[in-house]
Coordinates of C-alpha atoms in Angstrom, one line a residue:
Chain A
X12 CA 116.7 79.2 100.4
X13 CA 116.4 83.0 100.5
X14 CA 113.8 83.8 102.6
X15 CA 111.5 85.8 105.8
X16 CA 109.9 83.7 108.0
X17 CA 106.9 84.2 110.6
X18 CA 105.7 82.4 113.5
X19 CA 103.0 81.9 114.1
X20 CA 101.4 82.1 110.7
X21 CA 97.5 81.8 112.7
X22 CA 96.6 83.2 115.9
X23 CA 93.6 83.8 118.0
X24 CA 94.2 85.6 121.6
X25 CA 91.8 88.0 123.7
X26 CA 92.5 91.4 124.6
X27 CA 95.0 92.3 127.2
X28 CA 97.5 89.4 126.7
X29 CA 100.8 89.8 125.5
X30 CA 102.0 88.1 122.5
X31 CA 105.1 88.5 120.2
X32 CA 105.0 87.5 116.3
X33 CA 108.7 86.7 115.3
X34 CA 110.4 87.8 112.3
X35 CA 113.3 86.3 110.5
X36 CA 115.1 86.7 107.5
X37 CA 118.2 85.0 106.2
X38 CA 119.5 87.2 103.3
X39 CA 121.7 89.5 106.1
X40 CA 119.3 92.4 105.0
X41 CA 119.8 95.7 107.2
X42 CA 116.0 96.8 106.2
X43 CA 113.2 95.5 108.4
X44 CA 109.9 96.2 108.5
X45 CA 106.2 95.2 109.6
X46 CA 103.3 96.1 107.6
X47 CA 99.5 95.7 108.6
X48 CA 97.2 95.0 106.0
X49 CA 93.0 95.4 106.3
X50 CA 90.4 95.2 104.0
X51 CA 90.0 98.5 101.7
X52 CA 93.3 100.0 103.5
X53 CA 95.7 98.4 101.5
X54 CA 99.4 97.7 103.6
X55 CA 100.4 100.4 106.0
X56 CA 103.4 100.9 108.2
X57 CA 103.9 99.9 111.5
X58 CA 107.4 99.9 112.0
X59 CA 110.7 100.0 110.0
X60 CA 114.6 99.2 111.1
X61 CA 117.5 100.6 108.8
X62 CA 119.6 98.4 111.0
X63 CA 120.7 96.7 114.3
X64 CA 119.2 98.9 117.2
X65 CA 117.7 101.6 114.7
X66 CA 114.3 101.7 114.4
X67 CA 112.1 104.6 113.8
X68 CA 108.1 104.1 113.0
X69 CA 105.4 104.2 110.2
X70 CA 102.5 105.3 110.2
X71 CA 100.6 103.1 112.4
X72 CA 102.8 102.8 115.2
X73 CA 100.6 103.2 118.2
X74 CA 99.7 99.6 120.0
X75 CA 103.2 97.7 119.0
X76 CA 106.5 98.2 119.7
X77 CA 109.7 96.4 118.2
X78 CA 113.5 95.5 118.7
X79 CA 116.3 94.8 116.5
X80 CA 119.0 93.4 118.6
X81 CA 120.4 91.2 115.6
X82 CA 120.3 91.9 112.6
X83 CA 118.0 88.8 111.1
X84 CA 115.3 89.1 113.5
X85 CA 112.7 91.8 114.1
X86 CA 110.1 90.7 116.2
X87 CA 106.6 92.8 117.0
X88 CA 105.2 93.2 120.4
X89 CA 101.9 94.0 121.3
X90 CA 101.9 95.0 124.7
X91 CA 98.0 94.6 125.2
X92 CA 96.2 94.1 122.4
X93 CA 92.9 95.1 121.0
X94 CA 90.1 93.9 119.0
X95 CA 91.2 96.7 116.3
X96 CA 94.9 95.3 115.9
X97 CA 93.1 92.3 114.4
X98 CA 94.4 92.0 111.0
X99 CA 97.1 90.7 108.6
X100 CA 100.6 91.1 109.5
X101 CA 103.5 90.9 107.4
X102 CA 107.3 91.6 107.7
X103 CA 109.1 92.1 105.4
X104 CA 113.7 92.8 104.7
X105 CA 116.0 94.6 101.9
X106 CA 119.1 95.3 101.3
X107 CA 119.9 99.1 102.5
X108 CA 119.0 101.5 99.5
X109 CA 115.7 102.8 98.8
X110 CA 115.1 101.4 95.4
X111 CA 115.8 98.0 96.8
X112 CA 113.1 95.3 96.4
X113 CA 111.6 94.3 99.6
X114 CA 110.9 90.5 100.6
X115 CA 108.0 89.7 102.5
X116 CA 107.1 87.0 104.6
X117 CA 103.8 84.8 104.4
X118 CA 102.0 86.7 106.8
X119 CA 100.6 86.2 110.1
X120 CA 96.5 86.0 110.3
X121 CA 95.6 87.8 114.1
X122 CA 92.2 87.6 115.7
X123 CA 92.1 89.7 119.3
X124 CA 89.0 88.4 120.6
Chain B
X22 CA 101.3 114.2 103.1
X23 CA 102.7 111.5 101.2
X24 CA 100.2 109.7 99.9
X25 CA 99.4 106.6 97.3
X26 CA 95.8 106.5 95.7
X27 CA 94.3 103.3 93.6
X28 CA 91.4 104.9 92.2
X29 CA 89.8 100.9 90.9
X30 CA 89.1 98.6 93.8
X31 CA 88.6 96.1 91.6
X32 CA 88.7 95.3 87.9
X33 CA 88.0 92.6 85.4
X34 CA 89.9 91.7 82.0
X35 CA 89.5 88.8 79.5
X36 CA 92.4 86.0 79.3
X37 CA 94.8 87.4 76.6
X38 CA 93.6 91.0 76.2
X39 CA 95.7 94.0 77.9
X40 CA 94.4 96.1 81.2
X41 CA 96.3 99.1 83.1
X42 CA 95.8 99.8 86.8
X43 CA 95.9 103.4 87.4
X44 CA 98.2 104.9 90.3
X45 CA 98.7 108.4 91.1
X46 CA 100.7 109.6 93.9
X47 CA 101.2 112.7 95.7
X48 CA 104.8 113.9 96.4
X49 CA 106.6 117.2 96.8
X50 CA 110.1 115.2 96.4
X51 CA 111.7 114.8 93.2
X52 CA 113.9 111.7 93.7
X53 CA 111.7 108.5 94.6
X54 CA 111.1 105.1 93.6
X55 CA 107.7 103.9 92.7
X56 CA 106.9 100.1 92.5
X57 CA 103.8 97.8 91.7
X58 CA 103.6 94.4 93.9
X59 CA 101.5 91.6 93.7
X60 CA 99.5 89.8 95.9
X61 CA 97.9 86.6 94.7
X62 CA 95.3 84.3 96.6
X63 CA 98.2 82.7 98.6
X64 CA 98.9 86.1 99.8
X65 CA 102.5 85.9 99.1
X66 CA 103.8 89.2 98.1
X67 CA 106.0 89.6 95.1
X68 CA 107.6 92.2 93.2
X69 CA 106.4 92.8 89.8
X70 CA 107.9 95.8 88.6
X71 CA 109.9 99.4 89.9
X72 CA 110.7 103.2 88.1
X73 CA 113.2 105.6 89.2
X74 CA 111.9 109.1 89.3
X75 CA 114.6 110.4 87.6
X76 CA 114.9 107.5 84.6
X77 CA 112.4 109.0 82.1
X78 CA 112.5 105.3 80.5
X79 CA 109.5 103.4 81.3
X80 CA 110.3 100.5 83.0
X81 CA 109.6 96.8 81.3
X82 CA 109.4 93.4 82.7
X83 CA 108.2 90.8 80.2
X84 CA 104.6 91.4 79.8
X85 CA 104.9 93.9 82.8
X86 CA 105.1 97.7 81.8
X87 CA 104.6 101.5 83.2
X88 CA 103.3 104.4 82.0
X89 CA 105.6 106.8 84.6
X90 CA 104.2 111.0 84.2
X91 CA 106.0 112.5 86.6
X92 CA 104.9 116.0 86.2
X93 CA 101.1 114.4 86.7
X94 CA 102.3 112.3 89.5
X95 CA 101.1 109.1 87.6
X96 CA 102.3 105.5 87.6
X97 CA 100.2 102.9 86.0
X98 CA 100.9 99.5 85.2
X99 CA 99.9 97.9 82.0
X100 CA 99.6 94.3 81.7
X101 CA 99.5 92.5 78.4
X102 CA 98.2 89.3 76.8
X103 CA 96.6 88.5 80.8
X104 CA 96.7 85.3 81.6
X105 CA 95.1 83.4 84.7
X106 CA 97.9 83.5 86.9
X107 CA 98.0 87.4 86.8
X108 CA 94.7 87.4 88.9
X109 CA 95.9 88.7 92.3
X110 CA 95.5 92.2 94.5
X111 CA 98.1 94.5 93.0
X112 CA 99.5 97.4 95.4
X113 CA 101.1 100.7 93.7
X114 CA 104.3 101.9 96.6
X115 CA 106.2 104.5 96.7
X116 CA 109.6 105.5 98.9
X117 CA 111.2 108.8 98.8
X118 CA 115.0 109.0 99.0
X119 CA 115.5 110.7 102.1
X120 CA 113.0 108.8 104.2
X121 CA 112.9 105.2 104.8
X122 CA 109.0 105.0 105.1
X123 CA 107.3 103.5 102.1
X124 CA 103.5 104.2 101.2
X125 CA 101.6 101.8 99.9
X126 CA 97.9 102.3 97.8
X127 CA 94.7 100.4 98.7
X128 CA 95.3 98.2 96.0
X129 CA 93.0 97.1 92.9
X130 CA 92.0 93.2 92.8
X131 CA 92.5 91.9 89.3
X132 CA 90.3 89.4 88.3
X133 CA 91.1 87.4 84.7
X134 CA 87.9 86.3 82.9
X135 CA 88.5 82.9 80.8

């Protein structure tokens, strides 16, 4: 089955620690990306990957970083995180081509405590 | 900037009748895509329906439809004979040609009255 997958899909953590949310997608898409989604704010950008070892960012890049070292997985780092990175996270993968429709995984639910 | 505005948070329609969600957008590119998604309560995103900039055709999808005025930056999505599965959060996006970023709106939650 065709899909993006996230782990984990819950997580509760305090500020400062280091955690990693995992991306995956199994359609050999060369378009990655992670979105962010809050209340009243709708989905906004975090990161995007056009390919293996190309990644450029949205528009809410500050607090993560990524990699792309293969081309199914694109996994988000936060570093240290905050109380205001708690949100909904989703990745999502497409096919190159910018009227290509995107696939998004189930999201993951963060709580920085 | 590049930016997406839903202008109805939320919005309320009876089972069977039609309902548009207003989109406008704010662009100085002339060759982008625009799209609708839809987010129901399992939070699963899915695509519902996508224009061309340069297809003056609206685009259709079963019950699905745009109203796509370029020159007034407007995409809107129409949705007839609502059922109860439509309820959901829809999000208006947007992606130019020679960027890879793509804007989404705040969304408008759609609720379906029986």
């Amino acid at each position: 089955e065709a899909q993006v997958t996230q782990n984990p899909r819950y997580l509760i953590t305090v500020t400062g620690k280091k955690l990693t949310v995992t991306c995956s997608q199994n359609m050999n898409h060369e378009y990655m990306s992670w979105y962010r989604q809050d209340p009243g704010l709708g989905l906004r950008q975090i990161y995007y990957s056009m390919n293996v070892e190309v990644t450029d960012k949205g528009d809410v890049p500050e607090g993560y970083k990524v990699s792309r070292k293969e081309k199914r997985n694109f996994p988000l780092i936060l570093e240290s995180p905050s109380p205001n990175q708690t949100s909904l996270y989703f990745c999502a993968s497409s096919r190159s081509g910018w009227g290509n429709e995107q696939f998004f995984g189930p999201g993951t639910r963060l709580t920085v405590l | 900037a590049q930016t997406v505005t839903q202008s109805q948070p939320e919005m309320s329609v009876q089972e069977a009748e039609t309902v548009t969600l207003s989109c406008t957008y704010d662009t100085s590119e002339s060759d982008y895509y625009l799209f609708w998604y839809k987010q129901p309560p399992s939070r699963q995103m899915i695509l519902v329906i996508r224009q061309e900039a340069y297809k003056q055709q609206n685009a259709t999808e079963n019950r699905f439809s745009v109203n796509f005025q370029k020159a007034a930056k407007s995409f809107s999505l129409k949705i007839s004979d609502s059922q109860l599965g439509d309820a959901a959060m829809y999000f208006c996006a947007y992606r130019v040609n020679r960027d890879d970023k793509i804007i989404f709106g705040k969304g408008t939650r759609l609720h379906i009255l029986p």
